[in-house]
Structure formats: C-alpha cells, structure tokens
Coordinates of C-alpha atoms in Angstrom, one line a residue:
X1 CA 107.2 101.1 -3.8
X2 CA 105.6 99.9 -7.1
X3 CA 102.6 102.3 -6.9
X4 CA 102.3 105.8 -8.0
X5 CA 101.3 108.6 -5.6
X6 CA 97.6 108.7 -6.8
X7 CA 97.3 104.9 -6.3
X8 CA 98.8 105.2 -2.8
X9 CA 96.0 107.7 -1.9
X10 CA 93.2 105.7 -3.7
X11 CA 90.5 103.7 -1.9
X12 CA 91.2 100.6 0.1
X13 CA 89.7 98.3 -2.5
X14 CA 91.8 99.8 -5.3
X15 CA 95.0 99.4 -3.2
X16 CA 94.2 95.7 -2.5
X17 CA 93.7 95.2 -6.3
X18 CA 97.1 96.9 -6.9
X19 CA 98.7 94.6 -4.4
X20 CA 97.3 91.6 -6.2
X21 CA 98.5 93.0 -9.5
X22 CA 102.1 93.5 -8.2
X23 CA 102.2 90.1 -6.6
X24 CA 101.0 88.4 -9.8
X25 CA 103.4 90.3 -11.9
X26 CA 106.4 89.4 -9.7
X27 CA 105.3 85.7 -9.6
X28 CA 104.9 85.6 -13.4
X29 CA 108.3 87.3 -13.8
X30 CA 109.9 84.7 -11.6
X31 CA 108.2 81.8 -13.5
X32 CA 109.1 83.5 -16.8
X33 CA 112.8 83.6 -15.8
X34 CA 112.6 79.8 -15.0
X35 CA 110.9 79.3 -18.3
X36 CA 113.7 81.1 -20.2
X37 CA 116.2 78.8 -18.5
X38 CA 114.2 75.8 -19.8
X39 CA 113.8 77.2 -23.4
X40 CA 117.1 75.6 -24.8
X41 CA 115.7 72.1 -24.1
X42 CA 112.3 72.7 -25.8
X43 CA 111.3 71.5 -29.2
X44 CA 111.1 75.1 -30.5
X45 CA 113.7 77.1 -28.7
X46 CA 113.4 80.2 -30.9
X47 CA 109.6 80.4 -30.6
X48 CA 109.5 79.7 -26.9
X49 CA 112.4 82.1 -26.4
X50 CA 110.5 84.8 -28.2
X51 CA 107.4 84.2 -26.1
X52 CA 109.5 84.2 -22.9
X53 CA 111.3 87.5 -23.8
X54 CA 107.9 89.1 -24.8
X55 CA 106.4 88.0 -21.5
X56 CA 109.4 89.3 -19.6
X57 CA 109.0 92.7 -21.2
X58 CA 105.2 92.7 -20.8
X59 CA 105.2 91.7 -17.1
X60 CA 107.8 94.3 -16.4
X61 CA 105.8 96.9 -18.3
X62 CA 102.8 96.2 -16.1
X63 CA 104.9 97.1 -13.1
X64 CA 106.3 100.1 -14.9
X65 CA 102.7 101.3 -15.7
X66 CA 101.8 101.1 -12.0
X67 CA 104.4 103.7 -11.2
X68 CA 102.8 106.2 -13.7
X69 CA 99.1 105.4 -13.8
X70 CA 96.2 106.7 -11.7
X71 CA 94.3 103.5 -12.1
X72 CA 95.2 99.8 -12.0
X73 CA 93.0 99.0 -15.0
X74 CA 95.7 99.6 -17.7
X75 CA 98.4 97.5 -16.1
X76 CA 95.8 94.8 -15.4
X77 CA 94.7 94.7 -19.1
X78 CA 98.4 94.4 -20.1
X79 CA 99.0 91.5 -17.6
X80 CA 95.8 89.6 -18.6
X81 CA 96.5 90.0 -22.3
X82 CA 100.1 88.7 -22.1
X83 CA 99.1 85.8 -19.8
X84 CA 96.4 84.7 -22.1
X85 CA 98.5 85.1 -25.3
X86 CA 101.5 83.4 -23.9
X87 CA 99.6 80.3 -22.6
X88 CA 97.6 79.9 -25.7
X89 CA 100.6 80.5 -28.1
X90 CA 102.8 78.1 -26.1
X91 CA 100.2 75.4 -26.8
X92 CA 100.5 75.9 -30.5
X93 CA 104.3 75.6 -30.6
X94 CA 104.4 72.5 -28.4
X95 CA 104.1 69.1 -29.9
X96 CA 101.8 67.8 -27.1
X97 CA 98.3 69.1 -26.7
X98 CA 98.6 68.6 -23.0
X99 CA 100.8 71.7 -22.8
X100 CA 97.7 73.7 -23.3
X101 CA 96.2 72.0 -20.2
X102 CA 98.8 73.3 -17.8
X103 CA 97.4 74.5 -14.4
X104 CA 98.7 77.9 -15.2
X105 CA 95.7 78.2 -17.5
X106 CA 93.5 78.7 -14.4
X107 CA 95.4 81.9 -13.6
X108 CA 93.6 83.5 -16.5
X109 CA 90.0 83.5 -15.1
X110 CA 91.2 84.0 -11.5
X111 CA 93.4 87.1 -12.2
X112 CA 91.1 88.5 -14.9
X113 CA 87.9 88.4 -12.9
X114 CA 89.6 89.8 -9.8
X115 CA 91.6 92.6 -11.6
X116 CA 89.0 93.6 -14.3
X117 CA 85.7 92.5 -12.9
X118 CA 83.1 90.0 -14.2
X119 CA 82.2 91.3 -17.7
X120 CA 85.6 92.9 -18.6
X121 CA 87.3 89.7 -17.9
X122 CA 85.0 87.6 -20.1
X123 CA 86.8 88.2 -23.4
X124 CA 90.1 86.9 -21.9
X125 CA 88.4 83.9 -20.4
X126 CA 86.5 83.3 -23.7
X127 CA 89.7 83.5 -25.8
X128 CA 91.6 81.1 -23.4
X129 CA 88.8 78.5 -23.2
X130 CA 88.2 78.7 -27.0
X131 CA 91.9 78.1 -27.6
X132 CA 92.3 75.3 -25.0
X133 CA 89.0 73.6 -25.8
X134 CA 88.8 73.9 -29.6
X135 CA 91.7 75.4 -31.4
X136 CA 94.5 73.4 -29.7
X137 CA 92.8 70.0 -30.2
X138 CA 92.2 70.9 -33.9
X139 CA 95.7 72.1 -34.4
X140 CA 97.3 69.0 -32.9
X141 CA 94.6 66.6 -34.3
X142 CA 93.6 65.4 -30.9
X143 CA 91.3 62.3 -30.7
X144 CA 89.1 60.7 -28.1
X145 CA 90.4 61.2 -24.5
X146 CA 92.7 64.1 -25.4
X147 CA 89.8 66.0 -26.9
X148 CA 87.7 65.4 -23.8
X149 CA 90.5 66.6 -21.5
X150 CA 90.8 69.8 -23.5
X151 CA 87.1 70.3 -23.5
X152 CA 86.9 69.7 -19.7
X153 CA 89.7 72.2 -19.2
X154 CA 87.8 74.8 -21.2
X155 CA 84.6 74.1 -19.2
X156 CA 86.5 74.4 -15.9
X157 CA 88.0 77.7 -17.0
X158 CA 84.5 79.0 -17.8
X159 CA 83.2 77.5 -14.5
X160 CA 86.0 79.2 -12.6
X161 CA 85.0 82.5 -14.2
X162 CA 81.3 81.8 -13.2
X163 CA 82.3 81.0 -9.6
X164 CA 84.3 84.2 -9.5
X165 CA 81.4 86.1 -10.9
X166 CA 79.1 84.7 -8.1
X167 CA 81.7 85.6 -5.5
X168 CA 82.0 89.2 -6.8
X169 CA 78.2 89.5 -7.0
X170 CA 77.8 88.3 -3.4
X171 CA 80.6 90.4 -2.2
X172 CA 79.1 93.4 -4.0
X173 CA 75.8 92.7 -2.3
X174 CA 77.5 92.4 1.1
X175 CA 79.4 95.6 0.4
X176 CA 76.2 97.4 -0.5
X177 CA 74.5 96.1 2.7
X178 CA 77.6 97.0 4.7
X179 CA 77.8 100.4 3.2
X180 CA 74.2 101.0 3.9
X181 CA 74.7 99.8 7.5
X182 CA 77.8 102.0 7.8
X183 CA 75.9 105.0 6.3
X184 CA 73.1 104.5 8.8
X185 CA 75.6 104.1 11.6
X186 CA 77.4 107.3 10.5
X187 CA 74.1 109.2 10.3
X188 CA 73.2 108.0 13.8
X189 CA 76.6 108.9 15.1
X190 CA 76.5 112.2 13.4
X191 CA 73.1 113.0 14.9
X192 CA 74.3 112.0 18.4
X193 CA 77.6 113.9 18.0
X194 CA 75.7 117.0 16.8
X195 CA 73.3 116.7 19.8
X196 CA 76.2 116.4 22.3
X197 CA 78.2 119.1 20.7
X198 CA 75.4 121.6 20.5
X199 CA 74.3 121.1 24.2
X200 CA 75.6 123.4 26.8
X201 CA 75.8 120.5 29.3
X202 CA 79.2 118.8 30.0
X203 CA 79.2 115.3 28.6
X204 CA 82.0 112.7 28.4
X205 CA 82.5 109.0 28.5
X206 CA 85.4 107.1 30.2
X207 CA 86.6 103.6 30.4
X208 CA 86.9 101.5 33.6
X209 CA 90.4 103.0 34.3
X210 CA 89.2 106.6 34.1
X211 CA 90.7 107.3 30.7
X212 CA 88.8 109.6 28.3
X213 CA 87.0 108.0 25.4
X214 CA 84.9 111.0 24.0
X215 CA 84.0 114.5 25.2
X216 CA 81.8 117.3 23.8
X217 CA 82.8 120.9 23.3
X218 CA 81.4 122.1 26.6
X219 CA 83.6 119.7 28.6
X220 CA 86.7 120.5 26.5
X221 CA 86.3 124.3 27.1
X222 CA 85.8 123.7 30.9
X223 CA 88.7 121.3 31.0
X224 CA 90.9 124.0 29.4
X225 CA 90.0 126.4 32.1
X226 CA 90.5 123.9 34.9
X227 CA 93.7 122.0 33.8
X228 CA 95.1 124.4 31.2
X229 CA 95.3 121.9 28.3
X230 CA 93.2 120.1 25.8
X231 CA 91.8 116.7 26.9
X232 CA 93.0 113.9 24.7
X233 CA 91.3 110.5 24.2
X234 CA 93.2 107.8 26.1
X235 CA 94.4 110.2 28.8
X236 CA 93.2 110.2 32.4
X237 CA 90.5 112.8 33.1
X238 CA 92.5 114.3 35.9
X239 CA 96.2 113.6 35.5
X240 CA 99.0 114.0 38.1
X241 CA 99.5 117.7 37.5
X242 CA 95.8 118.5 38.1
X243 CA 94.9 120.2 41.3
X244 CA 95.1 117.9 44.3
X245 CA 91.6 118.6 45.6
X246 CA 90.1 117.8 42.2
X247 CA 92.0 114.5 41.9
X248 CA 91.0 113.4 45.4
X249 CA 87.3 114.2 44.9
X250 CA 87.3 112.4 41.5
X251 CA 89.1 109.3 42.9
X252 CA 86.5 109.0 45.7
X253 CA 83.7 109.4 43.1
X254 CA 85.1 106.8 40.7
X255 CA 85.5 104.3 43.5
X256 CA 81.7 104.5 44.1
X257 CA 80.9 104.4 40.4
X258 CA 83.1 101.3 39.8
X259 CA 81.2 99.7 42.6
X260 CA 78.0 100.1 40.6
X261 CA 76.6 103.2 42.3
X262 CA 75.3 106.3 40.6
X263 CA 77.0 109.4 42.0
X264 CA 75.4 112.9 41.8
X265 CA 76.8 116.0 43.4
X266 CA 77.2 119.8 43.0
X267 CA 80.5 121.5 42.4
X268 CA 81.7 125.1 42.0
X269 CA 85.3 124.9 40.7
X270 CA 87.2 128.0 41.8
X271 CA 89.6 127.9 38.8
X272 CA 86.8 128.7 36.3
X273 CA 86.9 132.1 34.7
X274 CA 83.2 132.6 35.6
X275 CA 81.9 131.3 38.9
X276 CA 79.5 128.4 38.1
X277 CA 77.6 125.8 40.0
X278 CA 77.4 122.4 38.2
X279 CA 75.0 119.5 38.9
X280 CA 77.3 116.6 38.0
X281 CA 76.0 113.0 37.5
X282 CA 78.4 110.1 37.1
X283 CA 76.8 106.8 35.9
X284 CA 78.4 103.3 35.5
X285 CA 78.3 101.6 32.1
X286 CA 77.5 97.9 32.5
X287 CA 78.2 95.0 30.1
X288 CA 76.0 92.0 29.4
X289 CA 76.9 90.3 32.7
X290 CA 76.6 93.4 34.9
X291 CA 80.3 94.2 35.1
X292 CA 81.2 97.9 35.1
X293 CA 83.2 98.6 31.9
X294 CA 83.1 102.4 31.9
X295 CA 81.3 105.5 33.1
X296 CA 79.5 108.5 31.7
X297 CA 79.7 112.0 33.1
X298 CA 76.9 114.6 32.7
X299 CA 77.2 118.1 34.1
X300 CA 74.6 120.8 33.9
X301 CA 75.1 124.5 34.7
X302 CA 72.6 125.3 37.5
X303 CA 74.1 128.7 38.4
X304 CA 71.0 130.6 37.2
X305 CA 68.7 128.2 39.1
X306 CA 70.8 128.6 42.3
X307 CA 70.7 132.4 42.0
X308 CA 67.0 132.3 41.5
X309 CA 66.5 130.2 44.5
X310 CA 68.8 132.4 46.6
X311 CA 66.9 135.6 45.5
X312 CA 63.5 134.0 45.8
X313 CA 61.2 136.1 48.0
X314 CA 63.3 139.3 48.0
X315 CA 63.0 142.4 46.0
X316 CA 66.2 143.2 44.2
X317 CA 65.9 146.9 44.3
X318 CA 65.2 147.0 48.0
X319 CA 68.1 144.7 48.7
X320 CA 70.4 146.9 46.8
X321 CA 69.2 149.9 48.9
X322 CA 69.6 148.0 52.1
X323 CA 73.1 146.9 51.1
X324 CA 74.2 150.4 50.3
X325 CA 72.8 151.6 53.6
X326 CA 74.5 148.8 55.5
X327 CA 77.8 149.5 53.8
X328 CA 77.5 153.2 54.6
X329 CA 76.5 152.4 58.2
X330 CA 79.4 150.1 58.6
X331 CA 81.9 152.6 57.3
X332 CA 80.3 155.4 59.3
X333 CA 80.4 153.3 62.4
X334 CA 84.1 152.8 61.9
X335 CA 84.8 156.4 61.1
X336 CA 82.8 157.6 64.1
X337 CA 84.5 155.1 66.4
X338 CA 87.9 156.2 65.4
X339 CA 87.0 159.9 65.4
X340 CA 85.4 159.4 68.8
X341 CA 88.5 157.8 70.3
X342 CA 90.6 160.6 68.8
X343 CA 88.2 163.2 70.2
X344 CA 88.5 161.7 73.7
X345 CA 92.2 162.3 73.5
X346 CA 91.6 165.8 72.3
X347 CA 89.2 166.5 75.2
X348 CA 91.7 165.2 77.7
X349 CA 94.5 167.3 76.2
X350 CA 92.3 170.4 76.2
X351 CA 91.3 170.0 79.8
X352 CA 94.8 169.4 80.9
X353 CA 95.9 172.5 79.0
X354 CA 93.2 174.6 80.6
X355 CA 94.1 173.3 84.1
X356 CA 97.8 174.0 83.5
X357 CA 97.2 177.4 82.2
X358 CA 94.8 178.2 85.1
X359 CA 97.5 177.2 87.6
X360 CA 100.4 178.8 85.7
X361 CA 102.7 181.2 87.7
X362 CA 103.2 183.4 84.6
X363 CA 101.4 186.2 86.4
X364 CA 104.5 186.4 88.7
X365 CA 106.4 187.9 85.8
X366 CA 104.0 190.8 85.7
X367 CA 104.3 191.4 89.4
X368 CA 108.1 191.5 89.1
X369 CA 107.8 193.9 86.2
X370 CA 105.5 196.2 88.3
X371 CA 107.9 196.1 91.3
X372 CA 110.9 196.9 89.1
X373 CA 108.9 199.8 87.5
X374 CA 108.2 201.3 90.9
X375 CA 111.8 201.4 91.9
X376 CA 113.2 202.3 88.5
X377 CA 114.9 205.5 89.9
X378 CA 116.8 203.7 92.7
X379 CA 117.0 200.2 91.2
X380 CA 120.5 199.5 92.5
X381 CA 119.6 200.4 96.1
X382 CA 116.4 198.5 95.9
X383 CA 118.2 195.3 94.8
X384 CA 120.9 195.6 97.5
X385 CA 119.2 197.3 100.5
X386 CA 115.5 196.4 100.2
X387 CA 114.6 192.9 101.5
X388 CA 112.2 192.3 98.7
X389 CA 114.8 193.4 96.1
X390 CA 117.5 191.0 97.5
X391 CA 114.9 188.1 97.1
X392 CA 114.1 189.0 93.6
X393 CA 116.9 187.1 91.7
X394 CA 116.2 183.9 93.6
X395 CA 112.5 184.4 92.9
X396 CA 113.1 184.9 89.2
X397 CA 115.3 181.8 89.1
X398 CA 112.6 179.6 90.6
X399 CA 109.9 181.2 88.5
X400 CA 111.9 180.6 85.3
X401 CA 112.5 176.9 86.2
X402 CA 108.8 176.5 86.9
X403 CA 107.8 178.2 83.6
X404 CA 110.1 176.0 81.7
X405 CA 108.6 172.9 83.2
X406 CA 105.1 174.2 82.4
X407 CA 106.3 174.9 78.8
X408 CA 107.5 171.4 78.3
X409 CA 104.3 169.9 79.6
X410 CA 102.2 172.3 77.5
X411 CA 104.2 171.5 74.4
X412 CA 103.8 167.8 74.9
X413 CA 100.0 168.2 75.3
X414 CA 99.9 170.4 72.2
X415 CA 101.8 167.7 70.3
X416 CA 99.3 165.0 71.5
X417 CA 96.5 167.3 70.5
X418 CA 98.0 167.8 67.1
X419 CA 98.5 164.0 66.6
X420 CA 94.8 163.4 67.5
X421 CA 93.6 166.1 65.1
X422 CA 95.8 164.7 62.3
X423 CA 94.3 161.2 63.0
X424 CA 90.8 162.7 62.7
X425 CA 91.8 164.4 59.4
X426 CA 93.3 161.1 58.0
X427 CA 90.2 159.1 59.0
X428 CA 87.9 161.6 57.4
X429 CA 90.1 161.9 54.3
X430 CA 90.2 158.2 53.9
X431 CA 86.4 158.0 54.1
X432 CA 86.1 160.8 51.5
X433 CA 88.6 159.1 49.2
X434 CA 86.7 155.8 49.3
X435 CA 83.3 157.4 48.9
X436 CA 84.6 159.4 45.9
X437 CA 85.3 156.4 43.7
X438 CA 82.1 154.4 44.4
X439 CA 81.0 152.5 41.3
X440 CA 84.1 153.1 39.3
X441 CA 86.5 150.4 38.2
X442 CA 90.1 151.5 38.9
X443 CA 93.5 150.0 39.2
X444 CA 94.6 149.8 42.8
X445 CA 96.9 148.0 45.2
X446 CA 95.0 145.5 47.3
X447 CA 97.4 145.7 50.2
X448 CA 96.8 149.4 50.6
X449 CA 93.0 148.9 50.6
X450 CA 93.4 146.2 53.2
X451 CA 95.5 148.5 55.4
X452 CA 92.7 151.2 55.1
X453 CA 90.1 148.6 56.2
X454 CA 92.2 147.6 59.1
X455 CA 92.7 151.2 60.2
X456 CA 89.0 151.7 60.3
X457 CA 88.8 148.8 62.8
X458 CA 92.1 149.5 64.5
X459 CA 90.9 150.9 67.7
X460 CA 88.3 148.1 68.3
X461 CA 90.8 145.4 67.4
X462 CA 93.4 146.9 69.9
X463 CA 90.8 147.2 72.7
X464 CA 89.8 143.5 72.3
X465 CA 93.5 142.4 72.3
X466 CA 93.3 140.9 68.8
X467 CA 96.7 140.3 67.2
X468 CA 96.7 141.1 63.5
X469 CA 99.2 139.4 61.2
X470 CA 99.7 140.5 57.6
X471 CA 100.9 138.0 55.0
X472 CA 101.0 140.0 51.8
X473 CA 102.3 139.4 48.3
X474 CA 103.6 142.9 47.6
X475 CA 103.0 145.0 44.5
X476 CA 99.8 143.2 43.3
X477 CA 97.5 145.6 41.3
X478 CA 94.0 144.7 40.4
X479 CA 91.2 146.4 38.5
X480 CA 88.1 146.5 40.7
X481 CA 85.4 148.7 42.2
X482 CA 87.1 150.2 45.3
X483 CA 83.8 150.7 47.1
X484 CA 82.5 147.1 46.5
X485 CA 85.8 145.5 47.6
X486 CA 86.1 147.7 50.7
X487 CA 82.5 146.9 51.6
X488 CA 83.3 143.2 51.5
X489 CA 86.5 143.6 53.5
X490 CA 84.8 145.7 56.2
X491 CA 82.1 143.0 56.5
X492 CA 84.6 140.2 56.8
X493 CA 86.7 142.1 59.3
X494 CA 83.6 142.9 61.3
X495 CA 82.5 139.3 61.3
X496 CA 85.9 138.2 62.4
X497 CA 86.0 140.7 65.2
X498 CA 82.6 139.5 66.5
X499 CA 83.7 135.8 66.2
X500 CA 86.8 136.5 68.2
X501 CA 84.9 138.5 70.8
X502 CA 82.3 135.7 71.2
X503 CA 85.0 133.0 71.5
X504 CA 86.4 134.5 74.7
X505 CA 89.8 133.2 73.9
X506 CA 92.8 135.0 75.5
X507 CA 94.9 134.5 72.3
X508 CA 92.9 136.1 69.6
X509 CA 94.5 136.0 66.2
X510 CA 93.5 137.5 62.9
X511 CA 95.5 136.7 59.7
X512 CA 95.1 138.7 56.5
X513 CA 96.7 136.9 53.6
X514 CA 97.1 138.0 49.9
X515 CA 98.4 135.5 47.4
X516 CA 98.3 134.9 43.7
X517 CA 96.7 131.6 42.9
X518 CA 97.1 131.5 39.1
X519 CA 98.4 134.0 36.5
X520 CA 95.1 135.8 36.2
X521 CA 93.5 135.5 39.7
X522 CA 94.3 136.8 43.2
X523 CA 93.1 135.4 46.6
X524 CA 92.5 137.5 49.7
X525 CA 92.0 135.4 52.9
X526 CA 90.7 136.6 56.3
X527 CA 91.3 133.9 58.9
X528 CA 90.5 134.0 62.6
X529 CA 90.6 131.5 65.5
X530 CA 87.2 132.5 66.7
X531 CA 83.9 130.5 67.3
X532 CA 84.0 128.9 63.8
X533 CA 81.0 127.7 61.8
X534 CA 79.2 124.4 62.3
X535 CA 78.8 122.1 59.3
X536 CA 75.0 122.4 59.3
X537 CA 75.3 126.2 59.1
X538 CA 77.9 126.3 56.3
X539 CA 75.5 125.7 53.3
X540 CA 73.3 128.7 54.4
X541 CA 76.1 131.1 55.2
X542 CA 75.6 133.4 52.2
X543 CA 71.8 133.2 52.0
X544 CA 69.8 136.3 52.7
X545 CA 68.4 136.6 56.3
X546 CA 70.6 133.9 57.8
X547 CA 72.7 134.9 60.8
X548 CA 74.2 133.3 64.0
X549 CA 74.5 136.5 65.9
X550 CA 71.9 137.6 68.4
X551 CA 71.8 141.2 67.1
X552 CA 72.6 140.3 63.4
X553 CA 70.5 141.3 60.5
X554 CA 71.5 138.4 58.2
X555 CA 72.4 140.2 55.0
X556 CA 76.0 141.3 55.4
X557 CA 77.5 138.1 53.9
X558 CA 74.7 137.8 51.3
X559 CA 75.4 141.4 50.2
X560 CA 79.1 140.7 50.1
X561 CA 78.6 137.6 47.9
X562 CA 76.4 139.5 45.5
X563 CA 79.0 142.3 45.3
X564 CA 81.7 139.8 44.7
X565 CA 79.7 138.2 41.8
X566 CA 79.3 141.7 40.3
X567 CA 83.1 142.0 40.3
X568 CA 83.5 138.6 38.6
X569 CA 84.9 137.4 42.0
X570 CA 84.0 134.5 44.2
X571 CA 83.5 134.6 48.0
X572 CA 83.7 131.4 50.0
X573 CA 84.3 130.2 53.5
X574 CA 86.0 127.1 55.1
X575 CA 85.8 126.1 58.8
X576 CA 86.7 122.9 60.7
X577 CA 83.6 123.4 62.9
X578 CA 82.6 125.2 66.1
X579 CA 85.5 126.6 68.0
X580 CA 88.0 125.9 65.2
X581 CA 87.9 129.4 63.6
X582 CA 87.0 130.3 60.0
X583 CA 88.6 131.5 56.8
X584 CA 86.8 133.7 54.3
X585 CA 88.4 134.0 50.9
X586 CA 87.8 136.3 47.9
X587 CA 89.1 135.1 44.5
X588 CA 89.5 138.2 42.3
X589 CA 90.3 138.5 38.6
X590 CA 93.5 140.5 38.3
X591 CA 92.6 141.9 34.9
X592 CA 89.2 143.1 36.2
X593 CA 85.7 142.9 34.9
X594 CA 86.1 145.9 32.6
X595 CA 89.0 144.4 30.6
X596 CA 87.3 141.0 30.6
X597 CA 84.1 142.5 29.1

C-alpha cells in the first residue's frame, strides 16, 4: 500500500529494499512520536521539539515519496540524511556526551549500507562517526574514558559499515554465481525444451499418481484430438470423461510401470483425425533409492513404416489393377446372380404361357363362328330344331368360363414376368449408377448405399437362410467416393456370407449397424455370428495374400483397407475367437476427404 505502481512491478531485490525502507520509516516514526512525548522533560525542549517535528515530517516524506517514485533511492537518501542529522544534532543539544553514544547510532550504517549500497552509504557513516568520535567530545569537553567511549563508538560504526560491505560483496558474488548457474540452467532447459517441442514424437512426463508434469506440442495436439481439451499440468493424463477403453488400457500400463517395468506397445487410436500407428514406450523414473517417483512417455509415429512393411514385395500399380478387377468381378457376380435368378423366373413364366396358350380352347370360338355363319339364313330354326344348335348356348357358357380362367392364369403369369423384368432392370440400373460415379467424391446417404449392397446379395442371403437386421441412424449424409465405399461393403458382406455358410449354424444372423461416434465421424458395422477369427490370425487379417478360405485369393480385405485409407477412413475387425462371430467396422469422416483437404 505504500509503494507506487512502478515499484510494485520492479525486481524482487528492489521490492525487498522498499519493504525495508517502509519498515524503517514506520519504526522511526513511532520512536519519533515517543521522543516528542519526552521532549517537555528534556534540557532543551524547543531544540529537541524542533528536531522531533523535523524528523516527523522527514520520515513521513520518505513514505510519501515511495508512493510517487520509480526508485527507492530518493526516499532512502531522505531517510538516511534525516537519521544522521537528527542523531548527531541531538548530541550537540544534550548536556551529556553519552547521548551521542545511543544504540540508535548503529541504525545509520545498517540502514545506509542496505538501502544505498557500500559506497553511497559511506558519506553518511563518515559524518556520523566523525560527529560521534570527534565533534561531540570536543563540543562537550570530554576527557579520558568519555573520549575513548566516543572513539570506540565511531570505530564500531565504521566497523559495522565494513562488515556490511563484506556482506554485500559476498552476496553479490553469490548472486553472480547464482545468476550464472541459473543462466546455464535456463539455457540447458531452453535447449531441451526446443528439442522436445520441435520433435514430431509424443513426449510427456508424469508423477507417480499419473498427473501431467510437462508435455510437448505433439502430445498436446494429439491429446486435443483424443480428449477434446488442452492438457493442463497437474491433471490426470486420462481423466474420468476420457474414453473407457483408453483409461482401462492406461491404468493397466501404469500398474506395470509403477512396479518398475518398462512397457512398450503399439496403438492406433480411432478418435484421431488421421489414422496413425504409434510405438509408445512408458518408462519408470527412479529416485536415489530405486523407488518409482514418476514416469516418462515417448510415442513415435510408425505409420509410414507399417505401411512400407505391409506393401513390401508387391507392386502398387499391379495391386491397384487387381483390386479394380476384383471389385468389378464381385459386383458382376452379384449382378449376374440376381439377373440369373430373375431370368429363371422369366423362363418358367414364358414356358407356362406357351403351354397354356398351346392348350387354350380359344379355337372353339372360331368353330362356333363358322357354324353360325353356315346357318345364318335359318339361325332360329338351327338353334331350336337342330341338335347341335340346341347345345350351342351351353357350349358357349362352358367355353366362356374356361377362357376366363385361362385369362386369369395368363394375366398372373404376365404380371410375374413383368416383375422379373423390372427386377432385372433395377439391378442393371443400380450397377450402372454405381459405375458412373467411380472415383468421384459426392454427398450421399450411407443407408441407401447399404441397401443397394444388400440387394446385390439378397438372393444368396435368402437361399442360405441368413436373417439380416438393419440398425440404422437415419438421415446421415457423408462425402465419400461411392465406388470405393460400395467395394468395401460388398467385400464385407461377401466375407460375412462365407463365414455364416462355413459355420453351419441353423440361426444365421447378420447385423448392419450405422451410428455416429463423434460429431465428425460415422461408424458402419457389419456383424455376423459365423466362424469368427482366431487371435493368431487377427494381426494378419488385412495383410496382402492372407486368407483363411480354401478358395480365397487373400487380397479382398487388404484392398478394402487401402481403399478406406484413401477415403481418410479406418477399417478394423473385432472377434472373440473361433466360433464367436466377427464384427468389421468402417470409421468414416462425415465431412469427407475433399473438404478436409
């Protein structure tokens, strides 16, 4: 409250000096007030009263100056000047030379050297010691022991100044060495910080409770994608609102690290905007007695290395050609299968129509017409007298009923034929529509594309007795390459159909699920209760050439994974083991790769 705004923002050393100045001023003001109360009983009331009032004004002015100065030097000079003048002048007005030997004299070298420094305080100490050791004894005519006491007081004042000078010199040397050490430490810290901040690897340090101590920029960016907030020092690395799978895996890892083990593993977080594979190493930090006091986390992006290992030994252009041919063959197989089934129905309907028309009694109408034409002149007599004429109405009634029955059957077969032809047209149109947009990013509804993929497999799924359940989130639009996504879906549905066929289960179930995971990503899941995937086969599932089917070629899932990566999507699989079914998932960006770029 006594300092100006610039002094409040000054260095720590200057603020400590200001605190000493304020404390000394307040102490001297309190002593001066007591001195003024004592003045009426002194030998020179007016002189001592004048000194007391002057000191009261001077000490108050030093506090006043502190509120308006940018440095403590001015108020310090005022305080030291008044203190020296008041003590020396009081000795002249007193009748006893011992007044000049009051312990308050030692405040002069102590405050002056602390507030003004060694050499700037020397004039005040010199004036005080000269007054106490020489002028006051001469003024009062001191003799013998009194003179020696004054001299010793002056020597001790100079000695106190010297001790203070030695203290300031040693403190200055220590401050210099400390500043040099701090400068070296800051330079080392700056180099280390620059090294960690400029590396693309994820680096952070944690305490024994898993609270964050420091993290570099790469970790902060990845943390923002995973958790959705900035990591703060002192917070848990994975708080309560973090995904449950992340927290469980991290807790298991920290238990091993706190036991003194070094843990290393690979991770591919699905929440990242770009699918990445990280080689993560968590190391314990030990103290002098071998106790774990913290841990360090290092993570390196090995996505490129993984991709290089996956594509080792294959020619990229040949693989793309094979993938295109495989996709076309898969779609053509579905189209031909559906068209073939529809053509079977058409063939049956046409044969039935031919058979019905061959056996039709419609020629009886012509015979009746000829008979009536022959007896046109005597038609009445023919219908009443002739035996054939009398049977003609009954014959026409029977013939009409039979022709009506034939007409109903023929109409039904024509309707069936029309339905089959429409089905063929829809299958061909759907194939043409998907082929037309190959390689183009467009905005489409995922559920409609899923229904198209299911229709291509509809006949085979029905023949195998596979029950399909759709669990859709309606109205979800994404920006993707229609052909790439359809190719992936057809591969997944084909694999699910083969898995269910191989399982031999009577209750074959296929679940198609569409759900929004976060605001910008969508997940498509294809789950079946087929033969499942063994744990030893799971790591190689998406590698080129790997297959568990006898007649498989081993590149369907690999092609699908590459196509997903090209769409900024991520294809994965989970299975409890053999006989437990499998779930394939595609995580898609809703905005699409075009808008992201």
